[in-house]
mmCIF file of C-alpha atoms and ligand atoms in Angstrom:
data_model
loop_
_atom_site.group_PDB
_atom_site.id
_atom_site.type_symbol
_atom_site.label_atom_id
_atom_site.label_comp_id
_atom_site.label_asym_id
_atom_site.label_seq_id
_atom_site.Cartn_x
_atom_site.Cartn_y
_atom_site.Cartn_z
ATOM 1 C CA MET A 15 -24.711 14.038 -9.905
ATOM 2 C CA PRO A 16 -22.418 11.781 -11.988
ATOM 3 C CA LEU A 17 -23.759 8.288 -12.429
ATOM 4 C CA LYS A 18 -21.845 5.493 -9.954
ATOM 5 C CA ASN A 19 -21.267 2.208 -11.028
ATOM 6 C CA LYS A 20 -23.100 -0.468 -9.272
ATOM 7 C CA THR A 21 -19.660 -2.202 -8.437
ATOM 8 C CA THR A 22 -18.427 -0.673 -5.333
ATOM 9 C CA LEU A 23 -15.334 -0.735 -2.928
ATOM 10 C CA GLU A 24 -16.744 0.263 0.480
ATOM 11 C CA ILE A 25 -14.162 1.550 2.886
ATOM 12 C CA ASP A 26 -14.684 1.558 6.551
ATOM 13 C CA LEU A 27 -13.123 3.848 8.484
ATOM 14 C CA SER A 28 -13.931 2.482 11.824
ATOM 15 C CA ALA A 29 -11.783 -0.671 10.881
ATOM 16 C CA LEU A 30 -9.115 2.068 10.053
ATOM 17 C CA ALA A 31 -9.461 3.559 13.424
ATOM 18 C CA HIS A 32 -9.239 0.198 15.191
ATOM 19 C CA ASN A 33 -5.958 -0.693 13.150
ATOM 20 C CA TYR A 34 -4.408 2.347 13.795
ATOM 21 C CA LYS A 35 -5.190 2.017 17.361
ATOM 22 C CA ILE A 36 -3.943 -1.616 17.319
ATOM 23 C CA LEU A 37 -0.832 -0.769 15.788
ATOM 24 C CA ARG A 38 -0.278 2.403 17.898
ATOM 25 C CA ALA A 39 -0.413 -0.042 20.903
ATOM 26 C CA GLU A 40 2.581 -1.966 19.827
ATOM 27 C CA THR A 41 5.057 0.638 19.743
ATOM 28 C CA SER A 42 5.941 3.042 22.657
ATOM 29 C CA PRO A 43 4.125 6.443 23.103
ATOM 30 C CA LYS A 44 7.052 8.236 22.136
ATOM 31 C CA THR A 45 7.507 6.728 18.786
ATOM 32 C CA LYS A 46 6.187 8.729 16.221
ATOM 33 C CA PHE A 47 3.945 6.933 13.201
ATOM 34 C CA MET A 48 4.433 7.546 9.752
ATOM 35 C CA ALA A 49 1.202 6.489 7.725
ATOM 36 C CA VAL A 50 1.811 5.226 4.239
ATOM 37 C CA VAL A 51 -0.921 6.283 1.745
ATOM 38 C CA LYS A 52 0.745 5.501 -1.527
ATOM 39 C CA ALA A 53 -1.264 4.396 -4.559
ATOM 40 C CA ASN A 54 -4.433 6.078 -3.449
ATOM 41 C CA ALA A 55 -4.005 4.547 -0.129
ATOM 42 C CA TYR A 56 -3.670 1.019 -1.436
ATOM 43 C CA GLY A 57 -5.989 1.521 -4.035
ATOM 44 C CA SER A 58 -8.894 2.777 -1.591
ATOM 45 C CA ASP A 59 -9.037 6.686 -1.604
ATOM 46 C CA SER A 60 -5.983 8.448 -0.170
ATOM 47 C CA ILE A 61 -8.084 11.622 0.762
ATOM 48 C CA GLN A 62 -10.694 10.130 3.034
ATOM 49 C CA ILE A 63 -7.988 7.909 4.576
ATOM 50 C CA ALA A 64 -5.430 10.646 4.900
ATOM 51 C CA LYS A 65 -7.728 12.835 6.369
ATOM 52 C CA LYS A 66 -9.061 10.173 9.036
ATOM 53 C CA LEU A 67 -5.442 9.441 9.883
ATOM 54 C CA GLU A 68 -4.955 13.000 10.478
ATOM 55 C CA ASP A 69 -7.555 13.152 12.689
ATOM 56 C CA LEU A 70 -6.420 9.924 14.551
ATOM 57 C CA GLY A 71 -3.140 11.578 14.961
ATOM 58 C CA VAL A 72 -0.569 10.282 12.755
ATOM 59 C CA ASP A 73 2.762 12.336 12.772
ATOM 60 C CA TYR A 74 3.680 11.736 9.192
ATOM 61 C CA PHE A 75 2.590 10.618 5.892
ATOM 62 C CA ALA A 76 4.506 8.724 3.115
ATOM 63 C CA VAL A 77 3.319 8.789 -0.820
ATOM 64 C CA ALA A 78 5.638 6.758 -3.277
ATOM 65 C CA TYR A 79 5.688 9.644 -5.842
ATOM 66 C CA ALA A 80 5.116 13.623 -5.706
ATOM 67 C CA LEU A 81 1.956 13.807 -7.687
ATOM 68 C CA GLU A 82 0.327 11.916 -5.089
ATOM 69 C CA GLY A 83 1.524 14.330 -2.206
ATOM 70 C CA GLU A 84 0.470 17.167 -4.281
ATOM 71 C CA VAL A 85 -3.335 15.422 -4.080
ATOM 72 C CA LEU A 86 -2.964 15.533 -0.330
ATOM 73 C CA ARG A 87 -1.813 19.169 0.043
ATOM 74 C CA ALA A 88 -4.817 20.140 -2.655
ATOM 75 C CA HIS A 89 -7.273 18.463 0.245
ATOM 76 C CA GLY A 90 -5.566 20.144 2.814
ATOM 77 C CA ILE A 91 -3.456 17.599 4.423
ATOM 78 C CA GLN A 92 -1.013 19.579 6.876
ATOM 79 C CA LYS A 93 1.315 16.972 8.365
ATOM 80 C CA PRO A 94 4.845 16.404 6.990
ATOM 81 C CA ILE A 95 4.428 14.187 3.795
ATOM 82 C CA LEU A 96 7.676 12.239 2.554
ATOM 83 C CA VAL A 97 7.866 11.285 -0.720
ATOM 84 C CA LEU A 98 9.406 7.811 -0.861
ATOM 85 C CA HIS A 99 10.478 7.525 -4.544
ATOM 86 C CA PRO A 100 10.606 11.278 -6.258
ATOM 87 C CA GLN A 101 11.739 11.580 -9.626
ATOM 88 C CA ARG A 102 14.015 13.554 -11.387
ATOM 89 C CA ASP A 103 13.647 17.373 -12.138
ATOM 90 C CA GLN A 104 10.688 17.566 -9.690
ATOM 91 C CA LEU A 105 12.509 19.142 -6.562
ATOM 92 C CA ASP A 106 11.002 22.365 -7.058
ATOM 93 C CA GLU A 107 7.514 21.011 -6.975
ATOM 94 C CA ILE A 108 8.178 18.907 -4.399
ATOM 95 C CA LEU A 109 9.701 21.857 -2.513
ATOM 96 C CA LYS A 110 6.754 24.250 -3.117
ATOM 97 C CA LEU A 111 4.260 21.832 -2.200
ATOM 98 C CA ASN A 112 5.976 21.374 1.350
ATOM 99 C CA LEU A 113 6.611 17.577 0.420
ATOM 100 C CA GLU A 114 10.090 15.986 1.896
ATOM 101 C CA PRO A 115 12.183 14.027 -0.811
ATOM 102 C CA THR A 116 14.043 11.009 -0.024
ATOM 103 C CA ILE A 117 17.509 11.040 -1.227
ATOM 104 C CA TYR A 118 18.406 7.572 -2.699
ATOM 105 C CA SER A 119 21.426 8.540 -4.574
ATOM 106 C CA PHE A 120 24.478 10.929 -5.389
ATOM 107 C CA LYS A 121 22.507 12.532 -8.349
ATOM 108 C CA GLY A 122 19.830 13.203 -6.030
ATOM 109 C CA LEU A 123 21.985 14.707 -3.632
ATOM 110 C CA GLU A 124 23.800 16.655 -5.965
ATOM 111 C CA GLU A 125 20.361 18.531 -7.143
ATOM 112 C CA VAL A 126 19.342 18.952 -3.538
ATOM 113 C CA ILE A 127 23.215 20.704 -2.886
ATOM 114 C CA ALA A 128 22.032 22.810 -5.831
ATOM 115 C CA TYR A 129 19.083 23.898 -4.351
ATOM 116 C CA SER A 130 20.450 24.375 -0.741
ATOM 117 C CA GLN A 131 22.656 27.423 -1.577
ATOM 118 C CA ASN A 132 19.209 29.381 -1.910
ATOM 119 C CA GLN A 133 17.202 27.846 0.955
ATOM 120 C CA ARG A 134 16.734 25.239 3.601
ATOM 121 C CA VAL A 135 15.832 21.641 1.855
ATOM 122 C CA PRO A 136 14.613 19.006 4.129
ATOM 123 C CA ILE A 137 15.644 15.531 2.967
ATOM 124 C CA HIS A 138 15.378 11.935 4.382
ATOM 125 C CA ILE A 139 18.351 9.941 3.484
ATOM 126 C CA LYS A 140 17.578 6.158 2.477
ATOM 127 C CA VAL A 141 20.207 3.283 3.413
ATOM 128 C CA ASN A 142 20.359 0.073 1.277
ATOM 129 C CA THR A 143 20.429 -2.614 3.656
ATOM 130 C CA GLY A 144 19.806 -5.392 1.137
ATOM 131 C CA LEU A 145 16.615 -4.736 -0.827
ATOM 132 C CA ASN A 146 18.752 -3.171 -3.530
ATOM 133 C CA ARG A 147 15.944 -0.976 -5.033
ATOM 134 C CA LEU A 148 16.955 2.736 -3.463
ATOM 135 C CA GLY A 149 19.193 3.829 -1.273
ATOM 136 C CA PHE A 150 22.980 4.489 -0.475
ATOM 137 C CA LYS A 151 25.191 1.349 0.731
ATOM 138 C CA PRO A 152 26.612 1.774 3.825
ATOM 139 C CA SER A 153 29.870 1.972 2.078
ATOM 140 C CA GLU A 154 28.931 5.184 0.537
ATOM 141 C CA LEU A 155 27.909 7.003 3.578
ATOM 142 C CA ASP A 156 30.986 8.693 4.381
ATOM 143 C CA SER A 157 30.740 10.717 1.138
ATOM 144 C CA VAL A 158 27.200 11.045 1.910
ATOM 145 C CA ILE A 159 27.888 12.522 5.632
ATOM 146 C CA GLU A 160 31.110 14.669 4.081
ATOM 147 C CA LEU A 161 28.559 16.399 1.730
ATOM 148 C CA LEU A 162 25.764 16.975 4.187
ATOM 149 C CA LYS A 163 28.718 18.762 6.385
ATOM 150 C CA MET A 164 29.728 20.990 3.627
ATOM 151 C CA ASN A 165 26.122 21.909 3.116
ATOM 152 C CA PRO A 166 24.347 23.133 6.280
ATOM 153 C CA SER A 167 21.397 24.200 4.826
ATOM 154 C CA ILE A 168 20.346 20.765 3.961
ATOM 155 C CA ASP A 169 17.872 19.835 6.725
ATOM 156 C CA LEU A 170 18.296 16.069 7.299
ATOM 157 C CA LYS A 171 15.215 14.870 8.785
ATOM 158 C CA SER A 172 15.564 11.006 8.794
ATOM 159 C CA VAL A 173 17.628 8.336 8.139
ATOM 160 C CA TYR A 174 15.912 5.215 7.108
ATOM 161 C CA SER A 175 15.824 1.799 5.531
ATOM 162 C CA HIS A 176 13.385 -0.963 4.384
ATOM 163 C CA LEU A 177 13.105 -4.460 5.429
ATOM 164 C CA ILE A 178 13.108 -7.452 2.862
ATOM 165 C CA ALA A 179 10.892 -9.772 4.205
ATOM 166 C CA SER A 180 9.595 -8.587 7.689
ATOM 167 C CA GLU A 181 6.265 -11.016 7.544
ATOM 168 C CA ASP A 182 8.272 -13.929 6.954
ATOM 169 C CA SER A 183 9.546 -15.360 10.119
ATOM 170 C CA GLN A 184 11.954 -17.813 7.838
ATOM 171 C CA SER A 185 13.623 -14.616 7.021
ATOM 172 C CA LYS A 186 14.654 -13.638 10.403
ATOM 173 C CA ALA A 187 18.231 -13.712 10.113
ATOM 174 C CA ILE A 188 18.376 -11.518 7.076
ATOM 175 C CA CYS A 189 16.090 -9.081 8.366
ATOM 176 C CA GLN A 190 18.078 -8.899 11.732
ATOM 177 C CA GLY A 191 21.188 -8.352 9.535
ATOM 178 C CA GLN A 192 19.702 -5.521 7.841
ATOM 179 C CA ILE A 193 18.831 -4.210 11.153
ATOM 180 C CA ALA A 194 22.441 -4.430 12.303
ATOM 181 C CA ALA A 195 23.823 -2.758 9.123
ATOM 182 C CA PHE A 196 21.286 0.088 9.947
ATOM 183 C CA ASN A 197 22.434 0.671 13.388
ATOM 184 C CA LYS A 198 26.326 0.720 12.097
ATOM 185 C CA SER A 199 25.231 3.189 9.379
ATOM 186 C CA VAL A 200 23.504 5.787 11.559
ATOM 187 C CA GLU A 201 26.124 5.497 14.186
ATOM 188 C CA ARG A 202 28.630 6.753 11.031
ATOM 189 C CA PHE A 203 26.441 9.860 11.100
ATOM 190 C CA LYS A 204 26.891 10.416 15.003
ATOM 191 C CA LYS A 205 30.452 10.044 14.845
ATOM 192 C CA ALA A 206 30.842 12.827 12.130
ATOM 193 C CA GLY A 207 28.607 15.170 14.534
ATOM 194 C CA ILE A 208 25.285 14.880 12.598
ATOM 195 C CA THR A 209 22.206 14.692 14.500
ATOM 196 C CA ILE A 210 19.505 12.467 13.018
ATOM 197 C CA PRO A 211 16.427 13.070 14.377
ATOM 198 C CA LEU A 212 14.460 10.492 13.120
ATOM 199 C CA ARG A 213 15.481 7.009 12.391
ATOM 200 C CA HIS A 214 12.646 4.297 10.811
ATOM 201 C CA MET A 215 12.906 1.113 9.503
ATOM 202 C CA THR A 216 9.715 -1.294 9.998
ATOM 203 C CA ASN A 217 6.725 -1.628 7.923
ATOM 204 C CA THR A 218 3.560 -3.125 9.513
ATOM 205 C CA SER A 219 4.675 -6.630 9.707
ATOM 206 C CA GLY A 220 7.763 -5.053 10.906
ATOM 207 C CA ILE A 221 6.216 -3.180 13.809
ATOM 208 C CA LEU A 222 4.671 -6.390 14.897
ATOM 209 C CA ASN A 223 8.060 -8.628 14.678
ATOM 210 C CA TYR A 224 10.696 -6.604 14.809
ATOM 211 C CA LYS A 225 10.147 -4.186 18.133
ATOM 212 C CA GLU A 226 14.050 -3.602 18.440
ATOM 213 C CA ALA A 227 13.728 -1.876 15.198
ATOM 214 C CA HIS A 228 11.118 0.863 15.947
ATOM 215 C CA PHE A 229 13.669 3.600 16.782
ATOM 216 C CA GLU A 230 11.802 7.207 16.536
ATOM 217 C CA MET A 231 9.386 6.322 14.001
ATOM 218 C CA VAL A 232 7.563 3.393 12.214
ATOM 219 C CA ARG A 233 5.835 3.322 8.730
ATOM 220 C CA SER A 234 2.684 1.818 8.152
ATOM 221 C CA GLY A 235 0.125 0.930 5.719
ATOM 222 C CA ILE A 236 -2.177 0.461 8.844
ATOM 223 C CA GLY A 237 -2.922 -2.993 7.410
ATOM 224 C CA LEU A 238 -5.495 -1.638 5.202
ATOM 225 C CA TYR A 239 -5.883 -5.127 3.324
ATOM 226 C CA GLY A 240 -3.365 -7.262 4.885
ATOM 227 C CA PHE A 241 0.238 -7.602 4.755
ATOM 228 C CA ALA A 242 2.551 -8.284 1.397
ATOM 229 C CA ASN A 243 2.566 -11.671 1.720
ATOM 230 C CA GLY A 244 -1.106 -12.323 1.536
ATOM 231 C CA THR A 245 -1.497 -13.246 5.309
ATOM 232 C CA TYR A 246 -3.604 -11.006 7.514
ATOM 233 C CA ASP A 247 -2.760 -10.615 11.010
ATOM 234 C CA SER A 248 -5.482 -11.538 13.341
ATOM 235 C CA HIS A 249 -5.889 -8.320 15.046
ATOM 236 C CA LEU A 250 -6.260 -6.032 12.377
ATOM 237 C CA LYS A 251 -9.653 -5.776 9.945
ATOM 238 C CA PRO A 252 -9.665 -5.413 6.664
ATOM 239 C CA ILE A 253 -10.730 -2.095 5.860
ATOM 240 C CA GLY A 254 -12.353 -2.547 2.139
ATOM 241 C CA SER A 255 -15.099 -4.612 0.847
ATOM 242 C CA LEU A 256 -15.414 -5.175 -3.000
ATOM 243 C CA LYS A 257 -19.218 -5.749 -3.849
ATOM 244 C CA THR A 258 -21.572 -5.734 -7.100
ATOM 245 C CA VAL A 259 -24.697 -7.601 -8.150
ATOM 246 C CA ILE A 260 -25.664 -10.202 -10.502
ATOM 247 C CA SER A 261 -26.594 -8.614 -14.215
ATOM 248 C CA LYS A 262 -27.636 -11.783 -15.914
ATOM 249 C CA ILE A 263 -27.996 -15.560 -15.035
ATOM 250 C CA ASN A 264 -27.408 -18.164 -17.926
ATOM 251 C CA GLN A 265 -28.977 -21.712 -18.014
ATOM 252 C CA LEU A 266 -26.151 -23.831 -20.027
ATOM 253 C CA SER A 267 -26.486 -27.483 -21.673
ATOM 254 C CA LYS A 268 -23.671 -29.850 -21.423
ATOM 255 C CA GLY A 269 -21.028 -28.770 -24.212
ATOM 256 C CA GLU A 270 -21.905 -24.870 -24.217
ATOM 257 C CA GLY A 271 -19.216 -22.671 -23.494
ATOM 258 C CA VAL A 272 -18.568 -19.484 -21.509
ATOM 259 C CA GLY A 273 -16.678 -16.343 -22.594
ATOM 260 C CA TYR A 274 -14.292 -15.441 -25.236
ATOM 261 C CA ASN A 275 -12.296 -18.451 -26.606
ATOM 262 C CA SER A 276 -14.944 -20.612 -24.805
ATOM 263 C CA GLY A 277 -12.678 -20.496 -21.887
ATOM 264 C CA PHE A 278 -14.702 -22.808 -20.218
ATOM 265 C CA VAL A 279 -17.056 -25.566 -21.488
ATOM 266 C CA ALA A 280 -19.758 -26.627 -19.288
ATOM 267 C CA ASP A 281 -19.757 -30.750 -18.530
ATOM 268 C CA LYS A 282 -23.247 -30.992 -17.554
ATOM 269 C CA ALA A 283 -26.397 -28.755 -17.036
ATOM 270 C CA MET A 284 -25.276 -25.488 -15.302
ATOM 271 C CA ARG A 285 -26.555 -21.778 -13.966
ATOM 272 C CA VAL A 286 -23.872 -19.272 -14.763
ATOM 273 C CA ALA A 287 -24.370 -15.550 -13.435
ATOM 274 C CA THR A 288 -22.309 -12.671 -15.203
ATOM 275 C CA LEU A 289 -21.070 -9.777 -13.214
ATOM 276 C CA PRO A 290 -20.658 -6.239 -14.024
ATOM 277 C CA ILE A 291 -16.657 -6.213 -13.235
ATOM 278 C CA GLY A 292 -13.844 -7.512 -15.101
ATOM 279 C CA HIS A 293 -10.156 -6.704 -15.879
ATOM 280 C CA ALA A 294 -10.551 -2.914 -16.714
ATOM 281 C CA ASP A 295 -11.733 -3.039 -13.025
ATOM 282 C CA GLY A 296 -8.667 -4.878 -11.545
ATOM 283 C CA ILE A 297 -9.847 -8.487 -11.705
ATOM 284 C CA THR A 298 -7.165 -9.580 -14.133
ATOM 285 C CA ARG A 299 -6.776 -12.486 -16.233
ATOM 286 C CA ILE A 300 -4.871 -14.094 -13.690
ATOM 287 C CA TYR A 301 -8.323 -14.992 -12.014
ATOM 288 C CA SER A 302 -9.751 -16.739 -14.985
ATOM 289 C CA LYS A 303 -10.484 -20.500 -15.248
ATOM 290 C CA GLY A 304 -11.377 -20.707 -11.569
ATOM 291 C CA LYS A 305 -8.509 -19.094 -9.982
ATOM 292 C CA ALA A 306 -10.808 -17.262 -8.055
ATOM 293 C CA ALA A 307 -14.352 -17.109 -6.320
ATOM 294 C CA VAL A 308 -16.898 -14.593 -5.409
ATOM 295 C CA TRP A 309 -19.376 -15.015 -2.814
ATOM 296 C CA ILE A 310 -23.093 -14.796 -3.172
ATOM 297 C CA HIS A 311 -25.410 -15.919 -0.315
ATOM 298 C CA ASN A 312 -22.215 -17.148 1.757
ATOM 299 C CA GLN A 313 -21.609 -19.703 -0.879
ATOM 300 C CA PRO A 314 -18.364 -19.363 -3.132
ATOM 301 C CA ALA A 315 -19.286 -19.275 -6.993
ATOM 302 C CA GLU A 316 -15.844 -19.680 -8.892
ATOM 303 C CA ILE A 317 -15.054 -17.963 -11.929
ATOM 304 C CA LEU A 318 -15.672 -19.521 -15.078
ATOM 305 C CA GLY A 319 -13.426 -19.222 -18.321
ATOM 306 C CA ASN A 320 -11.668 -15.944 -19.174
ATOM 307 C CA VAL A 321 -11.871 -12.839 -17.271
ATOM 308 C CA CYS A 322 -13.380 -10.224 -20.123
ATOM 309 C CA MET A 323 -12.836 -6.387 -19.763
ATOM 310 C CA ASP A 324 -16.190 -5.554 -18.066
ATOM 311 C CA MET A 325 -17.398 -8.855 -17.005
ATOM 312 C CA ILE A 326 -16.831 -12.292 -15.344
ATOM 313 C CA MET A 327 -19.116 -15.238 -15.416
ATOM 314 C CA VAL A 328 -19.591 -17.266 -12.190
ATOM 315 C CA ASN A 329 -20.888 -20.735 -11.482
ATOM 316 C CA VAL A 330 -23.829 -20.598 -9.601
ATOM 317 C CA THR A 331 -25.382 -23.922 -10.720
ATOM 318 C CA SER A 332 -25.796 -24.829 -6.704
ATOM 319 C CA ILE A 333 -26.516 -21.321 -5.412
ATOM 320 C CA GLU A 334 -30.138 -20.167 -5.011
ATOM 321 C CA CYS A 335 -29.830 -16.306 -6.668
ATOM 322 C CA GLN A 336 -31.339 -14.063 -9.039
ATOM 323 C CA GLU A 337 -30.267 -11.297 -11.329
ATOM 324 C CA GLY A 338 -29.723 -8.075 -9.058
ATOM 325 C CA ASP A 339 -28.632 -10.102 -5.843
ATOM 326 C CA GLU A 340 -25.476 -8.891 -4.051
ATOM 327 C CA VAL A 341 -21.843 -10.672 -4.738
ATOM 328 C CA ILE A 342 -19.125 -10.056 -2.686
ATOM 329 C CA LEU A 343 -15.415 -10.367 -4.219
ATOM 330 C CA PHE A 344 -13.752 -9.936 -0.859
ATOM 331 C CA ASP A 345 -14.870 -8.225 2.554
ATOM 332 C CA GLN A 346 -14.386 -8.756 6.303
ATOM 333 C CA THR A 347 -15.212 -12.173 6.256
ATOM 334 C CA HIS A 348 -13.762 -13.347 3.053
ATOM 335 C CA SER A 349 -10.518 -11.696 2.766
ATOM 336 C CA ALA A 350 -8.671 -10.172 -0.229
ATOM 337 C CA CYS A 351 -5.537 -12.355 0.625
ATOM 338 C CA GLU A 352 -7.344 -15.352 -0.061
ATOM 339 C CA PHE A 353 -8.760 -14.055 -3.278
ATOM 340 C CA ALA A 354 -5.700 -13.027 -4.127
ATOM 341 C CA GLU A 355 -3.719 -16.345 -3.077
ATOM 342 C CA GLY A 356 -6.035 -18.616 -5.213
ATOM 343 C CA ALA A 357 -4.387 -16.797 -8.310
ATOM 344 C CA GLY A 358 -0.765 -16.872 -6.844
ATOM 345 C CA THR A 359 -0.505 -13.171 -6.070
ATOM 346 C CA ILE A 360 -0.853 -10.811 -3.080
ATOM 347 C CA SER A 361 -3.804 -8.818 -1.775
ATOM 348 C CA TYR A 362 -1.773 -5.656 -2.361
ATOM 349 C CA GLU A 363 -1.771 -6.206 -6.338
ATOM 350 C CA LEU A 364 -5.204 -6.990 -6.216
ATOM 351 C CA ILE A 365 -6.444 -3.930 -4.305
ATOM 352 C CA THR A 366 -4.050 -1.159 -5.947
ATOM 353 C CA ALA A 367 -5.256 -2.745 -9.247
ATOM 354 C CA ILE A 368 -9.024 -1.898 -8.535
ATOM 355 C CA GLY A 369 -9.740 0.482 -10.974
ATOM 356 C CA PRO A 370 -11.168 4.085 -11.148
ATOM 357 C CA ARG A 371 -14.699 2.626 -12.316
ATOM 358 C CA VAL A 372 -15.137 1.036 -9.410
ATOM 359 C CA ASN A 373 -17.521 3.352 -7.076
ATOM 360 C CA ARG A 374 -15.861 4.102 -3.734
ATOM 361 C CA ILE A 375 -18.054 4.509 -0.885
ATOM 362 C CA VAL A 376 -16.741 5.716 2.535
ATOM 363 C CA LYS A 377 -18.534 4.397 5.721
ATOM 364 C CA GLN A 378 -17.409 6.488 9.159
HETATM 365 C C1 PLP B 508 4.884 0.668 1.112
HETATM 366 C C2 PLP B 508 5.777 0.821 2.133
HETATM 367 C C3 PLP B 508 5.596 0.663 3.378
HETATM 368 C C4 PLP B 508 4.393 0.394 4.207
HETATM 369 O O1 PLP B 508 4.566 -1.164 4.142
HETATM 370 P P1 PLP B 508 2.966 -1.959 4.727
HETATM 371 O O2 PLP B 508 3.677 -3.409 4.955
HETATM 372 O O3 PLP B 508 2.096 -1.673 3.838
HETATM 373 O O4 PLP B 508 3.259 -1.339 6.105
HETATM 374 C C5 PLP B 508 6.903 1.239 4.265
HETATM 375 N N1 PLP B 508 7.902 1.810 3.673
HETATM 376 C C6 PLP B 508 8.385 1.723 2.346
HETATM 377 C C7 PLP B 508 9.811 2.136 1.957
HETATM 378 C C8 PLP B 508 7.331 1.271 1.646
HETATM 379 O O5 PLP B 508 7.753 1.267 0.253
#
């Protein structure tokens, strides 16, 4: 058995099942459910998460890049897998792995057309309704439709788009405008005699806030750790807990510094705990100098000075604790959203950065 780090990310599959049930209850039973497991299921463990979700009955998976789909197929995931952002010259591998590419530009469509001369090629068309990342603009769709009609071996699986700020009530008008543009776009396919088996537009917060846009399928990261803007819907449970233990406690006198460049200087006699987690593990330097706190015996201990590669130091002056005691960075009580917020970022950035050195423990 290889050695495992004491610093662990505990993944609670019962919380995942809970969240899936809650989100499923928001949609009609006829609506299909696509689980988004990109970026190692948001920094957790995409294989374990996908296996559990397949058991729970999700209809589709989505990954960002083809290599993430390859991992899922290698571990026996059977359900269709959409590649949200396929890259150039990988179509051959994508089709061999039975993955389904998003087509988001004319270059991509040309490549698919070439392949479709010899085989049926499943594709998903992305429409850009305002995010301006990937996808065809509505004004480009007539050409897309024409090309699809001329190449009947292209197997159109879905047409989809993505909301700009589905979690933000201030952005209601913008999202509603996107939904209207999407409706008009799919109407053009219909008018041209092309059947769209699935339309999809909503992510997790979209499922909750835009019921009118569920269409035939919804897409969701299942609220693995909260929503992109750092809020958490109270009905969902965070599935991950990041924990470590105290390595050493130092007594400091007034005027002594802590860490590189003495990023913190004691203004009185203090006790400082050193923890075995650093920026190599995803606790980046944005959390330096009190921008985040960890929890020891349920009391907050703020990060002192600069985050090091393998360590952080925290203030335990008023906390009764000793070497070996448990430390929580986030869990179901102290959310990842809260941890991230203090440093001005979002939970998604925090969790997807959790490095490979951190031990993953999956609890059924
Ligand atoms: C990441 C992603 C999602 C999932 O978003 P959540 O807010 O985590 O549910 C859905 N659709 C697209 C296109 C994405 O990139």
